[in-house]
mmCIF file of C-alpha atoms in Angstrom:
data_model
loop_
_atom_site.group_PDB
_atom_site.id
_atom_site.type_symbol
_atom_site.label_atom_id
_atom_site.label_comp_id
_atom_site.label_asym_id
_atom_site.label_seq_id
_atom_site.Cartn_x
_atom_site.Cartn_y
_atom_site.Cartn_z
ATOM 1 C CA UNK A 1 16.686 31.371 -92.553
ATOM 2 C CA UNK A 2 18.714 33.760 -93.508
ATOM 3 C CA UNK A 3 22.507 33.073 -94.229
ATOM 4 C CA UNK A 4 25.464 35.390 -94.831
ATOM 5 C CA UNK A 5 28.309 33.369 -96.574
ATOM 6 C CA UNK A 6 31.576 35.192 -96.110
ATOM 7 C CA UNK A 7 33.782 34.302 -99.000
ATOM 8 C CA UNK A 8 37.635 33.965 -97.560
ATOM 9 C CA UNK A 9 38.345 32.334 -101.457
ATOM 10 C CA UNK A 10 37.751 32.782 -104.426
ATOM 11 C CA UNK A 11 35.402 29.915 -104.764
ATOM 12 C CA UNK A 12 33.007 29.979 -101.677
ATOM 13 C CA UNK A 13 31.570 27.068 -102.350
ATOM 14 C CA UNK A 14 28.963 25.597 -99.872
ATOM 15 C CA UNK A 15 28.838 22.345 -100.781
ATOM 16 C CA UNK A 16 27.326 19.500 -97.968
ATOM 17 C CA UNK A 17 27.139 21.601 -95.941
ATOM 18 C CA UNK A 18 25.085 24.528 -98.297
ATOM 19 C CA UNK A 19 23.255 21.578 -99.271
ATOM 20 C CA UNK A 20 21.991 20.874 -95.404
ATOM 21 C CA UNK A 21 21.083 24.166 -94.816
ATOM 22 C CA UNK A 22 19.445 24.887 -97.741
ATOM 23 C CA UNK A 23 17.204 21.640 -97.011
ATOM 24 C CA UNK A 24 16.578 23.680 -93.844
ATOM 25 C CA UNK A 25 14.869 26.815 -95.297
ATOM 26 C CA UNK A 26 18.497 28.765 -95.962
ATOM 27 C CA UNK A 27 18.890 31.855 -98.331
ATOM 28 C CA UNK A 28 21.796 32.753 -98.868
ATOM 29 C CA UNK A 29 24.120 36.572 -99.737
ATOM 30 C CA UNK A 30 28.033 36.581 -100.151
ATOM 31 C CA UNK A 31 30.714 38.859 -98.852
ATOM 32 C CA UNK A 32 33.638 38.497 -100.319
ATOM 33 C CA UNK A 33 36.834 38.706 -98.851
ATOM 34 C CA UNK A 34 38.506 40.708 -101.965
ATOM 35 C CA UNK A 35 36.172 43.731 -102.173
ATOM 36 C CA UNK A 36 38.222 45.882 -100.322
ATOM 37 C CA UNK A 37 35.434 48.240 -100.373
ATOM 38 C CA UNK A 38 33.198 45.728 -98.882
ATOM 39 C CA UNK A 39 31.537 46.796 -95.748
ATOM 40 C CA UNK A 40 29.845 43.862 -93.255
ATOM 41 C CA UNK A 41 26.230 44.573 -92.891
ATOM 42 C CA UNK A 42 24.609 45.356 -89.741
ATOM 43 C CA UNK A 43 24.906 42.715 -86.914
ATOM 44 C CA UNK A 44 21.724 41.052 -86.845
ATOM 45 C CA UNK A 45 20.614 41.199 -90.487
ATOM 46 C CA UNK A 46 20.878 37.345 -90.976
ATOM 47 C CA UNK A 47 19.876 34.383 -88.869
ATOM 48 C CA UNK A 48 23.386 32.454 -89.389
ATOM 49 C CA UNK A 49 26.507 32.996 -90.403
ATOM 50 C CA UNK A 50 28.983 30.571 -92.377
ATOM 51 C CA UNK A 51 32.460 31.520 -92.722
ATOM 52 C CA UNK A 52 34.418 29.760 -95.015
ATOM 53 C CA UNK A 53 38.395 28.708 -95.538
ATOM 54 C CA UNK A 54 40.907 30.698 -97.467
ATOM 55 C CA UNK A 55 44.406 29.878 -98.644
ATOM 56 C CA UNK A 56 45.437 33.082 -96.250
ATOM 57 C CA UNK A 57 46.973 33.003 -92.776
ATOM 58 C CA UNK A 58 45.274 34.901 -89.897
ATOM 59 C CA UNK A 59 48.421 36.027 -88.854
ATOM 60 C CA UNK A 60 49.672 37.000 -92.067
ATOM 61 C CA UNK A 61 50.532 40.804 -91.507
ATOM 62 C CA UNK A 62 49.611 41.737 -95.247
ATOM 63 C CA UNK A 63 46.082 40.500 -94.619
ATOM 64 C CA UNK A 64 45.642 42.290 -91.173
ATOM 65 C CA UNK A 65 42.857 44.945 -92.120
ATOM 66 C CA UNK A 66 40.503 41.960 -93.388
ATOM 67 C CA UNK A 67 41.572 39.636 -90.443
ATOM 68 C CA UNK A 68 40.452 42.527 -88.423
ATOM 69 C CA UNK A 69 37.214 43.521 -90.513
ATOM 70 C CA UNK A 70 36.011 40.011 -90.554
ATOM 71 C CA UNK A 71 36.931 38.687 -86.279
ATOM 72 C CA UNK A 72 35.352 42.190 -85.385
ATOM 73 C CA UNK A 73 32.175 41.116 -87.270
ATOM 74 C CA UNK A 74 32.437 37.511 -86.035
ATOM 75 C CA UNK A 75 32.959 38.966 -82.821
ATOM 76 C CA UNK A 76 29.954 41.240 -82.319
ATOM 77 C CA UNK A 77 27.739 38.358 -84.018
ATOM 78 C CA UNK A 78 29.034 35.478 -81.070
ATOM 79 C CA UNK A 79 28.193 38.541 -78.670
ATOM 80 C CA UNK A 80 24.607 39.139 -80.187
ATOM 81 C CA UNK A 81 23.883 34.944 -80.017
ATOM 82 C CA UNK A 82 24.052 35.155 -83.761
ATOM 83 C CA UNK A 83 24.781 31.423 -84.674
ATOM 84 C CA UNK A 84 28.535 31.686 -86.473
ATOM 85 C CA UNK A 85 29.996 28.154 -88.536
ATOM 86 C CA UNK A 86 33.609 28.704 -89.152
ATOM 87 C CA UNK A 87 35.489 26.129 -91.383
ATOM 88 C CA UNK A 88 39.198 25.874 -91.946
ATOM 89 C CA UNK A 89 40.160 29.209 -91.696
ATOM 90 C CA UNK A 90 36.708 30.499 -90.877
ATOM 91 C CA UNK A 91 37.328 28.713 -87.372
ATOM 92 C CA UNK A 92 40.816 30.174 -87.362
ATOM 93 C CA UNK A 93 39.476 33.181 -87.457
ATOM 94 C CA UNK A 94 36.799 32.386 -84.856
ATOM 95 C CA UNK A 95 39.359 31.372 -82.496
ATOM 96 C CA UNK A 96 41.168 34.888 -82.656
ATOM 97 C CA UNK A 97 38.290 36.690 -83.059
ATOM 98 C CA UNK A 98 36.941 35.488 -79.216
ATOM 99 C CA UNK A 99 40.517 35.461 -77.929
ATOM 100 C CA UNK A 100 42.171 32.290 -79.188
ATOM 101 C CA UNK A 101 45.230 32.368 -81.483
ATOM 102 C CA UNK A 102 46.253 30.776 -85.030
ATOM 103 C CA UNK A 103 49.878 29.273 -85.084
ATOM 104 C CA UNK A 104 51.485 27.170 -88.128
ATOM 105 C CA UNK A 105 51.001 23.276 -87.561
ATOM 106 C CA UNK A 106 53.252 20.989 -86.732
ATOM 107 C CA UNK A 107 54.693 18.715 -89.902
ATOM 108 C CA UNK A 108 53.359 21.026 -92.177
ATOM 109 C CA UNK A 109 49.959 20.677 -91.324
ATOM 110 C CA UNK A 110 47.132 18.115 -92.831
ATOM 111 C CA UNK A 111 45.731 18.013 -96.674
ATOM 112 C CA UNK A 112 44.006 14.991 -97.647
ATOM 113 C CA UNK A 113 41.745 12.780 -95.665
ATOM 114 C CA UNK A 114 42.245 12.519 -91.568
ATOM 115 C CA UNK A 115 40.056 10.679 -88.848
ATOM 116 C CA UNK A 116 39.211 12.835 -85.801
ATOM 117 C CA UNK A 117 38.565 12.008 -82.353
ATOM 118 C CA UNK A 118 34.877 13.198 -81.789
ATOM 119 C CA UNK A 119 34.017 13.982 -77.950
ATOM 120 C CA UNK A 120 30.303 14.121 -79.730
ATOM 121 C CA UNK A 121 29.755 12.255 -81.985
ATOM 122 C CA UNK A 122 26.095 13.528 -82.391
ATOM 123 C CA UNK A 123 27.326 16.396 -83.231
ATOM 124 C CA UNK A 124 30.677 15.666 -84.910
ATOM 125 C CA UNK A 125 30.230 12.094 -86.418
ATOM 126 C CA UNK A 126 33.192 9.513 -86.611
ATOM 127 C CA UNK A 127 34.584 9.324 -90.081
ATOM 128 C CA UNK A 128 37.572 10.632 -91.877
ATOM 129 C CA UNK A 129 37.285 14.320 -93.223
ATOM 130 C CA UNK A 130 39.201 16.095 -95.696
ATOM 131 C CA UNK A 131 41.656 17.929 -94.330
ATOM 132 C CA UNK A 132 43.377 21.348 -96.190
ATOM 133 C CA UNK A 133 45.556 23.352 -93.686
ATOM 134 C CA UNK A 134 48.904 24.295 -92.442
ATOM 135 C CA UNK A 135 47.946 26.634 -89.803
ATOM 136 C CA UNK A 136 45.965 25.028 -86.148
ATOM 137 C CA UNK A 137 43.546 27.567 -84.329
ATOM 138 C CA UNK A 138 44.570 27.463 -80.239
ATOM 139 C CA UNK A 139 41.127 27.777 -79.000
ATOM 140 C CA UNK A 140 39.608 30.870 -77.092
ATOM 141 C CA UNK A 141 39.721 30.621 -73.141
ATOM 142 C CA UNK A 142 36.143 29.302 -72.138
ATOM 143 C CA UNK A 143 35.719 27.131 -75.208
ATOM 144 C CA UNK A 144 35.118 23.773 -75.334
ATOM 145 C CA UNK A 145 37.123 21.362 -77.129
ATOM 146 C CA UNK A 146 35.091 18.833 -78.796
ATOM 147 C CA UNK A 147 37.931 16.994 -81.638
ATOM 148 C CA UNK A 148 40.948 16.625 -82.374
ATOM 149 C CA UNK A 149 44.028 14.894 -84.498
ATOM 150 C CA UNK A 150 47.551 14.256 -83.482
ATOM 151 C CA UNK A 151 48.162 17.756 -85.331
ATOM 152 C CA UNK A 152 45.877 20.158 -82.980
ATOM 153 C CA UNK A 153 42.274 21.081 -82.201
ATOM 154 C CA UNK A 154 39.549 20.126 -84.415
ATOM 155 C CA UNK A 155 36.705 21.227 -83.427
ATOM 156 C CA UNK A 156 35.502 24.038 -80.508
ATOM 157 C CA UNK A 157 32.051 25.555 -79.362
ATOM 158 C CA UNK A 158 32.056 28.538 -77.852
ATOM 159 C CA UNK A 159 28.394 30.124 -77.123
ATOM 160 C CA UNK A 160 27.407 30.571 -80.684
ATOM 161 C CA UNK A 161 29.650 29.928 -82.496
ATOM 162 C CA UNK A 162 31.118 26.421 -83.825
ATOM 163 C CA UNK A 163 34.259 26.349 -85.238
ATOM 164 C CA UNK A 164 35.495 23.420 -87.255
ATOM 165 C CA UNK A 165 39.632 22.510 -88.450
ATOM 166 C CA UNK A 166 38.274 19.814 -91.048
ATOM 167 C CA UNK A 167 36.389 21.020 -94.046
ATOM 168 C CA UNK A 168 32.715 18.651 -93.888
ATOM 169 C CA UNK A 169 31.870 20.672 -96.858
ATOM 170 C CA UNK A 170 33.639 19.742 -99.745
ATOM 171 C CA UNK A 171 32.453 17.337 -102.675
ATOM 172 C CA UNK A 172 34.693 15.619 -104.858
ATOM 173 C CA UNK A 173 34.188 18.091 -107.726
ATOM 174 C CA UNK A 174 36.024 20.949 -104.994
ATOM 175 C CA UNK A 175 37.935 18.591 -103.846
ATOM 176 C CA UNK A 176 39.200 17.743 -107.462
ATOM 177 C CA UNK A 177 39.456 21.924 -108.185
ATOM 178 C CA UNK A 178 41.750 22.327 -105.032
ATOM 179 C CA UNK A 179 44.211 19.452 -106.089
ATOM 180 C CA UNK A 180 44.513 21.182 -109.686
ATOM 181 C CA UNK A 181 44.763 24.523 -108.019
ATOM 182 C CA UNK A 182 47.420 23.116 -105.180
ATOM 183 C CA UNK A 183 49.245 20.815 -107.265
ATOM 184 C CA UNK A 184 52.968 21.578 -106.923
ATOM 185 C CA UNK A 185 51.719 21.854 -102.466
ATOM 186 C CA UNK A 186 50.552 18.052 -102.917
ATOM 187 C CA UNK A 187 53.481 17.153 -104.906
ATOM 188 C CA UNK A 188 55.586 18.983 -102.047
ATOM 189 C CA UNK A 189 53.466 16.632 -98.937
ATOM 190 C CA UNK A 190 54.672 13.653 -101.109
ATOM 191 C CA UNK A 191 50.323 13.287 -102.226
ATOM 192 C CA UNK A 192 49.066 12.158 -105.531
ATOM 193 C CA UNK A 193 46.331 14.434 -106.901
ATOM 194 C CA UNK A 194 44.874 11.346 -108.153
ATOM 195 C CA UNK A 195 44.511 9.364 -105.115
ATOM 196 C CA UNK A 196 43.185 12.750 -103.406
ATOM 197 C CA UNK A 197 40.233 12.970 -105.582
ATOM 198 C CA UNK A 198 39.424 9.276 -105.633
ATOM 199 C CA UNK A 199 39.389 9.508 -102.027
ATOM 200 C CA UNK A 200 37.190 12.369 -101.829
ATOM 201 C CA UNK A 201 34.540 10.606 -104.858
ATOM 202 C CA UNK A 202 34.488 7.515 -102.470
ATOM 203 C CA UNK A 203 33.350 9.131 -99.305
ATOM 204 C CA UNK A 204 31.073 11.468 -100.753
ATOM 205 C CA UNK A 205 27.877 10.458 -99.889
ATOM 206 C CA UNK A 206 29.489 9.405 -95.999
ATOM 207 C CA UNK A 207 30.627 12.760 -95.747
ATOM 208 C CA UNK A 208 27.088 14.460 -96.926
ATOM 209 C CA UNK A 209 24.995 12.310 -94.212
ATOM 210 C CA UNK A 210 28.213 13.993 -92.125
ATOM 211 C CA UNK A 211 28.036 17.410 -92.828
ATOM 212 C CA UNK A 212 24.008 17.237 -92.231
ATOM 213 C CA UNK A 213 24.856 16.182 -88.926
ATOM 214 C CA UNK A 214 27.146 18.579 -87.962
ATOM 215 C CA UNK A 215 24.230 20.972 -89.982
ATOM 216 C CA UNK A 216 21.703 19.627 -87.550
ATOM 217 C CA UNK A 217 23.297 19.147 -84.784
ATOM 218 C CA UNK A 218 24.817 23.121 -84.186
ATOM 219 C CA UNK A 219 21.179 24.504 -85.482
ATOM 220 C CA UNK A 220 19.887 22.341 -82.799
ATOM 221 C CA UNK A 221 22.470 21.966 -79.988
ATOM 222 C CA UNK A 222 22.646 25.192 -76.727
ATOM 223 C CA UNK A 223 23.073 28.358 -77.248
#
């Protein structure tokens, strides 16, 4: 199974959920988001595609030729019945690729780790998820809305694609990197770095059996 990983940060990491789908036959090749030069290969060359979260906003107007690089590729891929995985801002994107919109979230958004109301759970399993985002996708007109928190839209399915708020991915060694790297944000929410990461060690093997699940479940579920 071939996988394109498109990089939206500097550290793409895969985590549970690279883990799930490497389990499942995946090889994967990077874009990445900073290669200005970069150009998307052909629509069709891989079997599934994984986009991943950034610290960018969609609507962010210094960011528009990528934005419109990367929902023009997403686009023609949920068009072809390409399988597309969006997390964070990968599903941001999603959603205003196939007609949605990306708005800032109320209360400053979510970082840290939420509970989500699951319309299916066989697909999206109870459990808290860490959360990283102040910006909520509005989802695409014919999607389906399958989770959600008091702050917005969690979760959507749209033919191929499944696009995801929460971030099912992340160990506690990311998890640990981002609190470093967003230190004077958590400090900002009111969050202690420490509790973050201790968090994020103690539902690390709930959250793997999680992200396999959601892994499963979309490689699995209609098309």
């Amino acid at each position: 199974m071939r996988v394109l990983v498109i990089a939206n940060r500097a550290d793409p990491e895969t985590g549970f959920v690279g883990e799930a789908l490497i389990a499942r036959g995946a090889v994967f090749e990077r874009a990445w988001r900073d290669d200005v030069d970069t150009v998307m290969p052909a629509v069709g060359d891989h079997d599934l595609v994984l986009t991943m979260g950034s610290e960018w906003s969609v609507y962010a107007p210094e960011r528009a030729s990528e934005v419109k690089r990367e929902s023009d590729y997403l686009r023609g891929c949920v068009e072809a019945n390409i399988p597309v995985l969006g997390i964070c801002f990968g599903g941001q994107l999603l959603a205003y690729a196939l007609g949605g919109s990306v708005e800032p979230a109320p209360c400053g958004g979510e970082v840290g780790w939420f509970t989500v109301e699951t319309d299916v759970p066989e697909l999206i399993p109870f459990g808290p998820y860490l959360q990283w985002h102040s910006d909520r996708f509005v989802i695409p007109p014919g999607a389906v809305e399958l989770a959600r928190s008091p702050v917005g839209s969690q979760a959507f399915r749209l033919g191929s694609a499944l696009a995801l708020q929460f971030h099912p991915e992340t160990t506690p060694e990311v998890a640990a990197r981002w609190s470093a790297d967003d230190r004077q944000h958590l400090h900002a929410l009111g969050l202690d770095e420490a509790k973050v990461i201790a968090e994020s060690v103690a539902h690390a093997e709930a959250a793997r059996r999680r992200a396999a699940t959601i892994v499963q479940g979309f490689l699995v579920g209609p098309r």
